[in-house]
PDB file of C-alpha atoms in Angstrom:
ATOM      1  CA  UNK V   1       0.195  -0.042  -0.214  1.00  0.00           C
ATOM      2  CA  UNK V   2       1.485   3.572  -1.039  1.00  0.00           C
ATOM      3  CA  UNK V   3       1.481   6.158   1.290  1.00  0.00           C
ATOM      4  CA  UNK V   4      -0.263   9.670   1.155  1.00  0.00           C
ATOM      5  CA  UNK V   5       1.567  12.780  -0.510  1.00  0.00           C
ATOM      6  CA  UNK V   6       1.571  15.950   0.922  1.00  0.00           C
ATOM      7  CA  UNK V   7      -2.354  16.923  -1.048  1.00  0.00           C
ATOM      8  CA  UNK V   8      -3.980  13.435  -0.174  1.00  0.00           C
ATOM      9  CA  UNK V   9      -3.068  13.910   3.789  1.00  0.00           C
ATOM     10  CA  UNK V  10      -4.479  17.124   4.184  1.00  0.00           C
ATOM     11  CA  UNK V  11      -7.222  16.137   2.088  1.00  0.00           C
ATOM     12  CA  UNK V  12      -7.477  13.399   4.580  1.00  0.00           C
ATOM     13  CA  UNK V  13      -7.488  15.245   7.806  1.00  0.00           C
ATOM     14  CA  UNK V  14      -9.444  17.870   7.270  1.00  0.00           C
ATOM     15  CA  UNK V  15     -12.571  15.544   7.689  1.00  0.00           C
ATOM     16  CA  UNK V  16     -10.140  14.907  11.398  1.00  0.00           C
ATOM     17  CA  UNK V  17     -10.866  16.785  13.737  1.00  0.00           C
ATOM     18  CA  UNK V  18      -8.059  16.553  16.206  1.00  0.00           C
ATOM     19  CA  UNK V  19      -5.840  14.318  14.255  1.00  0.00           C
ATOM     20  CA  UNK V  20      -2.305  16.018  13.667  1.00  0.00           C
ATOM     21  CA  UNK V  21       0.381  15.063  11.248  1.00  0.00           C
ATOM     22  CA  UNK V  22       3.632  14.132  13.270  1.00  0.00           C
ATOM     23  CA  UNK V  23       6.196  15.047  10.029  1.00  0.00           C
ATOM     24  CA  UNK V  24       8.809  12.982  12.330  1.00  0.00           C
ATOM     25  CA  UNK V  25       7.112  10.469  12.154  1.00  0.00           C
ATOM     26  CA  UNK V  26       4.608  10.307   9.151  1.00  0.00           C
ATOM     27  CA  UNK V  27       1.259   9.639  11.590  1.00  0.00           C
ATOM     28  CA  UNK V  28      -1.378  10.993  12.731  1.00  0.00           C
ATOM     29  CA  UNK V  29      -1.427  11.455  16.431  1.00  0.00           C
ATOM     30  CA  UNK V  30      -4.887  12.547  18.928  1.00  0.00           C
ATOM     31  CA  UNK V  31      -5.060  13.039  22.559  1.00  0.00           C
ATOM     32  CA  UNK V  32      -8.585  11.575  24.239  1.00  0.00           C
ATOM     33  CA  UNK V  33      -9.772  12.504  27.428  1.00  0.00           C
ATOM     34  CA  UNK V  34     -12.241  10.437  28.443  1.00  0.00           C
ATOM     35  CA  UNK V  35     -12.726  11.686  32.300  1.00  0.00           C
ATOM     36  CA  UNK V  36     -11.340   8.178  33.606  1.00  0.00           C
ATOM     37  CA  UNK V  37      -9.412   4.667  33.213  1.00  0.00           C
ATOM     38  CA  UNK V  38     -12.731   2.835  33.012  1.00  0.00           C
ATOM     39  CA  UNK V  39     -13.798   4.930  30.023  1.00  0.00           C
ATOM     40  CA  UNK V  40     -10.758   5.690  28.828  1.00  0.00           C
ATOM     41  CA  UNK V  41     -10.180   1.190  28.816  1.00  0.00           C
ATOM     42  CA  UNK V  42     -13.884   1.015  27.537  1.00  0.00           C
ATOM     43  CA  UNK V  43     -13.145   3.153  24.707  1.00  0.00           C
ATOM     44  CA  UNK V  44      -9.701   1.319  24.236  1.00  0.00           C
ATOM     45  CA  UNK V  45     -11.094  -1.799  23.665  1.00  0.00           C
ATOM     46  CA  UNK V  46     -13.458  -0.940  21.651  1.00  0.00           C
ATOM     47  CA  UNK V  47     -10.879   0.364  19.093  1.00  0.00           C
ATOM     48  CA  UNK V  48      -8.928  -3.295  19.573  1.00  0.00           C
ATOM     49  CA  UNK V  49     -11.961  -5.361  18.001  1.00  0.00           C
ATOM     50  CA  UNK V  50     -12.104  -2.784  15.680  1.00  0.00           C
ATOM     51  CA  UNK V  51      -8.596  -2.586  15.246  1.00  0.00           C
ATOM     52  CA  UNK V  52      -8.130  -6.157  15.147  1.00  0.00           C
ATOM     53  CA  UNK V  53     -11.017  -7.024  12.641  1.00  0.00           C
ATOM     54  CA  UNK V  54      -9.766  -4.582   9.622  1.00  0.00           C
ATOM     55  CA  UNK V  55      -5.599  -5.836  11.205  1.00  0.00           C
ATOM     56  CA  UNK V  56      -4.288  -2.795  11.361  1.00  0.00           C
ATOM     57  CA  UNK V  57      -3.140  -1.942  14.958  1.00  0.00           C
ATOM     58  CA  UNK V  58      -2.496   1.573  16.619  1.00  0.00           C
ATOM     59  CA  UNK V  59       0.641   2.437  18.883  1.00  0.00           C
ATOM     60  CA  UNK V  60      -0.885   3.585  21.638  1.00  0.00           C
ATOM     61  CA  UNK V  61      -1.148   4.649  25.050  1.00  0.00           C
ATOM     62  CA  UNK V  62      -2.875   5.572  28.629  1.00  0.00           C
ATOM     63  CA  UNK V  63      -2.665   7.205  31.648  1.00  0.00           C
ATOM     64  CA  UNK V  64      -5.901   7.090  33.470  1.00  0.00           C
ATOM     65  CA  UNK V  65      -8.526   8.534  31.945  1.00  0.00           C
ATOM     66  CA  UNK V  66      -6.089  10.015  28.455  1.00  0.00           C
ATOM     67  CA  UNK V  67      -5.613   7.378  25.502  1.00  0.00           C
ATOM     68  CA  UNK V  68      -2.974   8.862  23.141  1.00  0.00           C
ATOM     69  CA  UNK V  69      -2.756   7.234  19.712  1.00  0.00           C
ATOM     70  CA  UNK V  70      -0.311   7.233  16.779  1.00  0.00           C
ATOM     71  CA  UNK V  71      -1.560   5.281  13.242  1.00  0.00           C
ATOM     72  CA  UNK V  72       0.757   4.855  11.045  1.00  0.00           C
ATOM     73  CA  UNK V  73       1.325   2.087   8.586  1.00  0.00           C
ATOM     74  CA  UNK V  74       4.929   0.457   9.609  1.00  0.00           C
ATOM     75  CA  UNK V  75       4.357  -1.891   6.349  1.00  0.00           C
ATOM     76  CA  UNK V  76       4.530   1.006   4.420  1.00  0.00           C
ATOM     77  CA  UNK V  77       7.153   3.347   6.179  1.00  0.00           C
ATOM     78  CA  UNK V  78       4.215   5.861   6.388  1.00  0.00           C
ATOM     79  CA  UNK V  79       0.676   8.128   6.106  1.00  0.00           C
ATOM     80  CA  UNK V  80      -1.945   5.209   4.054  1.00  0.00           C
ATOM     81  CA  UNK V  81      -5.991   5.656   3.472  1.00  0.00           C
ATOM     82  CA  UNK V  82      -5.533   2.208   6.341  1.00  0.00           C
ATOM     83  CA  UNK V  83      -4.800   4.341   9.149  1.00  0.00           C
ATOM     84  CA  UNK V  84      -7.192   6.841   7.844  1.00  0.00           C
ATOM     85  CA  UNK V  85     -10.058   4.822   8.055  1.00  0.00           C
ATOM     86  CA  UNK V  86      -8.937   3.407  11.570  1.00  0.00           C
ATOM     87  CA  UNK V  87      -8.744   6.745  12.223  1.00  0.00           C
ATOM     88  CA  UNK V  88     -12.230   7.680  10.720  1.00  0.00           C
ATOM     89  CA  UNK V  89     -13.719   4.560  13.103  1.00  0.00           C
ATOM     90  CA  UNK V  90     -11.386   5.832  16.227  1.00  0.00           C
ATOM     91  CA  UNK V  91     -13.226   9.125  15.994  1.00  0.00           C
ATOM     92  CA  UNK V  92     -16.394   8.148  15.008  1.00  0.00           C
ATOM     93  CA  UNK V  93     -17.069   6.018  18.627  1.00  0.00           C
ATOM     94  CA  UNK V  94     -14.169   8.614  20.346  1.00  0.00           C
ATOM     95  CA  UNK V  95     -14.992  11.024  23.119  1.00  0.00           C
ATOM     96  CA  UNK V  96     -15.269  14.661  21.471  1.00  0.00           C
ATOM     97  CA  UNK V  97     -12.220  16.224  23.236  1.00  0.00           C
TER      98      UNK V  97
ATOM     99  CA  UNK U   1       1.350   6.970  51.787  1.00  0.00           C
ATOM    100  CA  UNK U   2       5.032   7.272  52.076  1.00  0.00           C
ATOM    101  CA  UNK U   3       7.465   6.676  48.526  1.00  0.00           C
ATOM    102  CA  UNK U   4       9.911   3.885  49.227  1.00  0.00           C
ATOM    103  CA  UNK U   5      13.502   4.909  50.407  1.00  0.00           C
ATOM    104  CA  UNK U   6      16.770   3.196  48.229  1.00  0.00           C
ATOM    105  CA  UNK U   7      16.529  -0.620  50.218  1.00  0.00           C
ATOM    106  CA  UNK U   8      12.505  -0.419  51.079  1.00  0.00           C
ATOM    107  CA  UNK U   9      13.636  -0.218  46.552  1.00  0.00           C
ATOM    108  CA  UNK U  10      15.519  -2.551  45.921  1.00  0.00           C
ATOM    109  CA  UNK U  11      14.319  -5.457  47.933  1.00  0.00           C
ATOM    110  CA  UNK U  12      11.411  -5.089  46.658  1.00  0.00           C
ATOM    111  CA  UNK U  13      13.268  -5.338  43.403  1.00  0.00           C
ATOM    112  CA  UNK U  14      14.688  -8.941  44.461  1.00  0.00           C
ATOM    113  CA  UNK U  15      11.420 -10.425  43.749  1.00  0.00           C
ATOM    114  CA  UNK U  16      10.100  -8.854  40.964  1.00  0.00           C
ATOM    115  CA  UNK U  17      12.800  -9.943  38.050  1.00  0.00           C
ATOM    116  CA  UNK U  18      12.113  -7.842  34.952  1.00  0.00           C
ATOM    117  CA  UNK U  19      11.461  -5.153  36.499  1.00  0.00           C
ATOM    118  CA  UNK U  20      14.006  -2.261  36.784  1.00  0.00           C
ATOM    119  CA  UNK U  21      13.997   1.320  38.375  1.00  0.00           C
ATOM    120  CA  UNK U  22      13.588   4.554  36.209  1.00  0.00           C
ATOM    121  CA  UNK U  23      15.409   7.299  38.669  1.00  0.00           C
ATOM    122  CA  UNK U  24      14.288  10.175  37.484  1.00  0.00           C
ATOM    123  CA  UNK U  25      11.078   9.024  37.816  1.00  0.00           C
ATOM    124  CA  UNK U  26      10.893   6.809  40.845  1.00  0.00           C
ATOM    125  CA  UNK U  27       8.918   4.612  38.874  1.00  0.00           C
ATOM    126  CA  UNK U  28       9.649   0.972  37.799  1.00  0.00           C
ATOM    127  CA  UNK U  29       9.438  -0.119  34.543  1.00  0.00           C
ATOM    128  CA  UNK U  30       8.747  -3.118  32.475  1.00  0.00           C
ATOM    129  CA  UNK U  31       8.356  -4.574  28.983  1.00  0.00           C
ATOM    130  CA  UNK U  32       5.934  -7.362  27.970  1.00  0.00           C
ATOM    131  CA  UNK U  33       6.443  -9.264  25.235  1.00  0.00           C
ATOM    132  CA  UNK U  34       3.088 -10.988  23.894  1.00  0.00           C
ATOM    133  CA  UNK U  35       3.443 -11.982  20.439  1.00  0.00           C
ATOM    134  CA  UNK U  36       0.422 -10.680  18.696  1.00  0.00           C
ATOM    135  CA  UNK U  37      -2.356  -8.012  19.323  1.00  0.00           C
ATOM    136  CA  UNK U  38      -5.145  -9.815  20.744  1.00  0.00           C
ATOM    137  CA  UNK U  39      -2.442 -11.593  24.095  1.00  0.00           C
ATOM    138  CA  UNK U  40      -1.578  -8.005  23.886  1.00  0.00           C
ATOM    139  CA  UNK U  41      -5.155  -6.706  24.518  1.00  0.00           C
ATOM    140  CA  UNK U  42      -6.010  -9.946  26.904  1.00  0.00           C
ATOM    141  CA  UNK U  43      -3.633  -9.275  29.368  1.00  0.00           C
ATOM    142  CA  UNK U  44      -4.313  -5.518  29.331  1.00  0.00           C
ATOM    143  CA  UNK U  45      -7.636  -6.280  29.688  1.00  0.00           C
ATOM    144  CA  UNK U  46      -6.552  -8.390  33.211  1.00  0.00           C
ATOM    145  CA  UNK U  47      -4.367  -6.180  34.215  1.00  0.00           C
ATOM    146  CA  UNK U  48      -6.670  -2.596  33.859  1.00  0.00           C
ATOM    147  CA  UNK U  49      -9.326  -4.795  36.007  1.00  0.00           C
ATOM    148  CA  UNK U  50      -7.195  -5.568  38.585  1.00  0.00           C
ATOM    149  CA  UNK U  51      -5.926  -1.749  38.448  1.00  0.00           C
ATOM    150  CA  UNK U  52      -9.598  -0.703  38.314  1.00  0.00           C
ATOM    151  CA  UNK U  53     -10.592  -3.263  41.455  1.00  0.00           C
ATOM    152  CA  UNK U  54      -7.163  -1.561  43.348  1.00  0.00           C
ATOM    153  CA  UNK U  55      -7.256   2.232  41.888  1.00  0.00           C
ATOM    154  CA  UNK U  56      -4.396   2.203  41.536  1.00  0.00           C
ATOM    155  CA  UNK U  57      -3.385   2.879  37.225  1.00  0.00           C
ATOM    156  CA  UNK U  58      -0.612   2.232  35.329  1.00  0.00           C
ATOM    157  CA  UNK U  59       0.576   4.558  32.391  1.00  0.00           C
ATOM    158  CA  UNK U  60       1.224   2.228  29.878  1.00  0.00           C
ATOM    159  CA  UNK U  61       1.663   1.574  26.045  1.00  0.00           C
ATOM    160  CA  UNK U  62       1.036  -0.499  22.868  1.00  0.00           C
ATOM    161  CA  UNK U  63       2.487  -1.489  19.705  1.00  0.00           C
ATOM    162  CA  UNK U  64       1.264  -4.660  18.826  1.00  0.00           C
ATOM    163  CA  UNK U  65       2.408  -7.841  21.205  1.00  0.00           C
ATOM    164  CA  UNK U  66       4.478  -5.548  23.658  1.00  0.00           C
ATOM    165  CA  UNK U  67       3.136  -3.787  26.111  1.00  0.00           C
ATOM    166  CA  UNK U  68       5.174  -1.739  28.833  1.00  0.00           C
ATOM    167  CA  UNK U  69       4.426  -0.430  32.067  1.00  0.00           C
ATOM    168  CA  UNK U  70       5.135   2.082  34.275  1.00  0.00           C
ATOM    169  CA  UNK U  71       4.374   1.852  37.956  1.00  0.00           C
ATOM    170  CA  UNK U  72       4.634   5.260  40.038  1.00  0.00           C
ATOM    171  CA  UNK U  73       1.865   6.814  42.910  1.00  0.00           C
ATOM    172  CA  UNK U  74       1.495  10.470  41.495  1.00  0.00           C
ATOM    173  CA  UNK U  75      -0.253  11.664  44.112  1.00  0.00           C
ATOM    174  CA  UNK U  76       3.245  10.398  46.733  1.00  0.00           C
ATOM    175  CA  UNK U  77       5.650  11.588  44.717  1.00  0.00           C
ATOM    176  CA  UNK U  78       7.103   8.168  43.838  1.00  0.00           C
ATOM    177  CA  UNK U  79       7.425   4.701  43.957  1.00  0.00           C
ATOM    178  CA  UNK U  80       5.518   3.301  46.953  1.00  0.00           C
ATOM    179  CA  UNK U  81       4.477  -0.021  47.737  1.00  0.00           C
ATOM    180  CA  UNK U  82       0.912   0.396  46.302  1.00  0.00           C
ATOM    181  CA  UNK U  83       3.041  -0.372  43.440  1.00  0.00           C
ATOM    182  CA  UNK U  84       5.088  -2.984  44.452  1.00  0.00           C
ATOM    183  CA  UNK U  85       1.834  -4.583  44.644  1.00  0.00           C
ATOM    184  CA  UNK U  86       0.334  -3.965  41.502  1.00  0.00           C
ATOM    185  CA  UNK U  87       4.160  -5.179  39.859  1.00  0.00           C
ATOM    186  CA  UNK U  88       3.476  -8.557  41.349  1.00  0.00           C
ATOM    187  CA  UNK U  89      -0.325  -8.876  40.523  1.00  0.00           C
ATOM    188  CA  UNK U  90       1.013  -8.368  36.663  1.00  0.00           C
ATOM    189  CA  UNK U  91       4.045  -9.681  37.177  1.00  0.00           C
ATOM    190  CA  UNK U  92       2.016 -13.502  38.207  1.00  0.00           C
ATOM    191  CA  UNK U  93      -0.020 -12.754  35.180  1.00  0.00           C
ATOM    192  CA  UNK U  94       1.462 -11.585  32.539  1.00  0.00           C
ATOM    193  CA  UNK U  95       4.021 -13.463  30.095  1.00  0.00           C
ATOM    194  CA  UNK U  96       7.596 -14.953  31.414  1.00  0.00           C
ATOM    195  CA  UNK U  97       9.281 -12.654  28.680  1.00  0.00           C
TER     196      UNK U  97
END
């Protein structure tokens, strides 16, 4: 799968509020604030099931109510449509903050 | 809750193989290799339930089969017996690598 060029990435990010581009890694990143640990881990569980279903997995971290997600496609060496698609799914079920 | 002094911490770490002290944060850290994403997230789910039960939560990150865990007690500003106890529980259910 081919990595997105600048224009493709910028167009995709317009419809992904809160996600930003990490140029150093060619990844997209977003922090979610879920309020408490159970809410954060519930969100993570939903993301985990989605990620496994599409066989594309996040790099992510959690501290109490905060979940930080990094998406990039290791095999392709950068951002691909798989990352954009997973970001859309995550955004749809995530908290709005 | 009081933070552990050097001797208390060193004694505790003897019985926690794989865990190391991060002096900069006064935390203990360990990486677990679970083999694949479902195994890693299953392990995390068990840890999450234990953590919530004792109301003491890890800082952690996951990339596919790898789970990295940091334990410290924010309220106390360093490592306390709560971290040692949680590390023991995590070690007991975690993969051995």
